[in-house]
Short mmCIF file of C-alpha atoms in Angstrom, two decimals:
data_model
loop_
_atom_site.label_atom_id
_atom_site.label_comp_id
_atom_site.label_asym_id
_atom_site.label_seq_id
_atom_site.Cartn_x
_atom_site.Cartn_y
_atom_site.Cartn_z
CA GLU A 238 57.72 30.47 -53.18
CA ASN A 239 56.83 27.41 -55.25
CA GLU A 240 55.22 25.30 -52.55
CA LEU A 241 51.57 24.44 -53.12
CA LYS A 242 49.45 24.98 -49.98
CA CYS A 243 45.90 24.02 -49.09
CA CYS A 244 43.37 23.45 -46.34
CA VAL A 245 41.20 20.34 -46.16
CA SER A 246 37.63 20.85 -44.98
CA GLY A 247 35.14 18.19 -43.93
CA SER A 248 32.96 17.00 -41.11
CA PHE A 249 35.22 15.86 -38.27
CA SER A 250 32.36 14.05 -36.56
CA LYS A 251 31.66 11.99 -39.68
CA PHE A 252 34.94 11.79 -41.63
CA LYS A 253 38.01 12.57 -39.47
CA PRO A 254 39.92 9.37 -40.38
CA GLU A 255 39.17 9.98 -44.07
CA ILE A 256 40.26 13.63 -43.72
CA ASP A 257 43.58 12.44 -42.28
CA LEU A 258 44.05 10.03 -45.20
CA THR A 259 43.32 12.87 -47.64
CA ILE A 260 45.88 15.06 -45.89
CA GLU A 261 48.44 12.25 -46.24
CA GLU A 262 47.58 11.96 -49.94
CA PHE A 263 48.28 15.66 -50.48
CA GLU A 264 51.47 15.50 -48.40
CA ASP A 265 52.70 12.58 -50.51
CA LEU A 266 52.14 14.82 -53.56
CA GLY A 267 54.29 17.57 -51.99
CA VAL A 268 51.45 19.83 -50.85
CA ARG A 269 51.76 21.65 -47.53
CA ILE A 270 48.58 21.40 -45.45
CA LEU A 271 47.92 24.60 -43.52
CA SER A 272 44.93 23.19 -41.65
CA PRO A 273 43.74 20.96 -40.03
CA ASP A 274 46.27 18.86 -38.17
CA LYS A 275 46.08 15.11 -38.47
CA GLY A 276 45.22 13.16 -35.37
CA TRP A 277 42.57 12.28 -32.91
CA LEU A 278 40.05 14.62 -31.39
CA TYR A 279 40.85 15.64 -27.85
CA VAL A 280 38.48 14.57 -25.06
CA PRO A 281 39.68 15.70 -21.60
CA LYS A 282 39.59 13.10 -18.82
CA PRO A 283 37.41 12.29 -16.95
CA TYR A 284 34.99 13.96 -19.36
CA VAL A 285 32.54 11.49 -20.87
CA LEU A 286 31.53 12.42 -24.37
CA LYS A 287 27.78 12.52 -24.83
CA LEU A 288 26.28 11.56 -28.15
CA THR A 289 24.87 15.10 -28.42
CA ASP A 290 28.36 16.69 -28.23
CA LYS A 291 29.19 17.82 -31.77
CA TRP A 292 32.43 19.76 -31.30
CA ARG A 293 35.70 18.28 -30.12
CA PRO A 294 39.06 20.02 -30.58
CA LEU A 295 42.22 18.47 -31.93
CA PRO A 296 45.07 18.09 -29.43
CA SER A 297 46.75 21.22 -30.83
CA GLU A 298 43.54 23.20 -30.23
CA ARG A 299 42.99 22.29 -26.57
CA LYS A 300 43.35 25.80 -25.15
CA MET A 301 41.50 27.54 -27.97
CA THR A 302 37.87 28.60 -28.17
CA LEU A 303 35.70 27.41 -31.04
CA ARG A 304 35.93 30.93 -32.53
CA GLN A 305 39.74 30.91 -32.35
CA ILE A 306 39.87 27.50 -34.01
CA GLU A 307 37.59 28.57 -36.87
CA ASP A 308 39.42 31.90 -37.30
CA SER A 309 42.70 29.98 -37.56
CA PHE A 310 41.22 27.71 -40.22
CA LEU A 311 39.90 30.70 -42.19
CA ARG A 312 43.36 32.33 -42.06
CA GLY A 313 44.68 29.07 -43.48
CA ILE A 314 42.19 29.26 -46.36
CA SER A 315 43.31 32.86 -47.03
CA ASN A 316 46.91 31.65 -47.36
CA SER A 317 46.07 28.59 -49.48
CA HIS A 318 46.23 28.00 -53.19
CA PHE A 319 42.99 26.02 -52.85
CA LEU A 320 40.46 24.53 -50.44
CA TYR A 321 39.78 20.81 -50.69
CA VAL A 322 36.44 19.58 -49.38
CA LEU A 323 36.10 15.98 -48.30
CA ASN A 324 32.38 15.44 -48.70
CA LEU A 325 31.75 11.72 -48.77
CA GLU A 326 28.27 10.93 -50.10
CA GLY A 327 28.05 14.65 -50.92
CA TYR A 328 27.61 15.64 -47.28
CA LEU A 329 28.48 19.14 -46.08
CA GLY A 330 27.97 20.38 -42.55
CA ILE A 331 27.30 23.95 -41.48
CA SER A 332 30.98 24.75 -40.73
CA VAL A 333 32.13 23.33 -44.06
CA SER A 334 29.46 25.35 -45.86
CA MET A 335 30.68 28.50 -44.13
CA GLU A 336 34.28 27.67 -45.07
CA ILE A 337 33.21 27.25 -48.71
CA GLY A 338 31.52 30.65 -48.58
CA PHE A 339 34.68 32.17 -47.14
CA ALA A 340 36.83 30.60 -49.87
CA VAL A 341 34.43 31.94 -52.51
CA ALA A 342 34.68 35.44 -51.00
CA LYS A 343 38.49 35.21 -50.96
CA GLU A 344 38.53 33.83 -54.53
CA VAL A 345 40.32 30.67 -53.39
CA PRO A 346 39.62 27.78 -55.81
CA ILE A 347 37.57 24.96 -54.30
CA PHE A 348 37.75 21.28 -55.14
CA SER A 349 35.76 18.42 -53.63
CA ARG A 350 36.04 14.65 -53.52
CA GLU A 351 32.43 14.19 -54.62
CA LYS A 352 29.67 16.31 -56.08
CA VAL A 353 27.94 18.38 -53.42
CA ILE A 354 24.42 16.97 -53.03
CA GLU A 355 23.27 18.36 -49.68
CA GLU A 356 22.51 22.05 -49.66
CA PRO A 357 22.11 23.75 -46.31
CA ASP A 358 18.79 25.52 -45.84
CA LEU A 359 20.08 29.06 -46.20
CA GLY A 360 16.91 30.62 -47.60
CA SER A 361 16.65 33.49 -50.06
CA PRO A 362 18.61 35.44 -51.29
CA SER A 363 21.54 33.27 -50.16
CA GLU A 364 20.06 30.33 -52.02
CA GLU A 365 21.12 31.68 -55.42
CA PHE A 366 24.62 32.51 -54.12
CA TRP A 367 24.92 29.00 -52.68
CA ARG A 368 23.81 27.31 -55.89
CA ASP A 369 26.35 29.37 -57.85
CA ALA A 370 29.08 28.57 -55.32
CA ILE A 371 28.59 24.81 -55.41
CA ALA A 372 28.20 24.82 -59.20
CA ASN A 373 31.78 26.12 -59.41
CA ILE A 374 33.29 23.48 -57.11
CA LYS A 375 35.37 21.12 -59.22
CA VAL A 376 35.19 17.42 -58.36
CA ALA A 377 38.72 15.97 -58.38
CA THR A 378 41.04 13.60 -56.55
CA PRO A 379 44.05 15.08 -54.76
CA SER A 380 46.37 13.97 -57.58
CA GLU A 381 44.10 15.59 -60.20
CA VAL A 382 44.10 18.85 -58.22
CA VAL A 383 47.88 18.93 -57.92
CA LYS A 384 48.31 18.02 -61.59
CA SER A 385 46.02 20.90 -62.60
CA PHE A 386 48.12 23.41 -60.63
CA ARG A 387 51.44 22.04 -61.83
CA SER A 388 50.29 22.14 -65.46
CA LYS A 389 49.76 25.91 -65.17
CA PRO A 390 53.16 27.40 -64.28
CA GLU A 391 51.99 30.79 -65.61
CA ALA A 392 49.65 31.00 -62.62
CA GLY A 393 52.73 31.26 -60.37
CA MET A 394 51.64 28.31 -58.25
CA ILE A 395 54.38 25.79 -59.03
#
């Protein structure tokens, strides 16, 4: 199969519209996005969203638990050629940090829109692992990522 596949990770509460635009950018470049779906976050009626509510599912995730949603995303990373992190102003949340760690463990290349500047307080000995992990994240636009994969046909990607 010659189709390039990826997952796009980022803070839904801060950057969901920007994540959707990034997904569209990759789709325009012929990349299949395994996760997440584009679209609005689902808020059941007559539920009133409180400012303290951090997690809201996408419409396709309505009947799933938070664990099922995250497991599905991690399966997507496992089946991806790369993980793309949308980290405007360098921001990473806890879930995104965990997804980066998972991609590192699965040896899935990681790219980000901007340099990672916020490090979660993971404490020792994870601190050294985290520093190494973020040091290996390549900063690139979607088109630069795709170009790098397509310029390496020996890697069997495209």
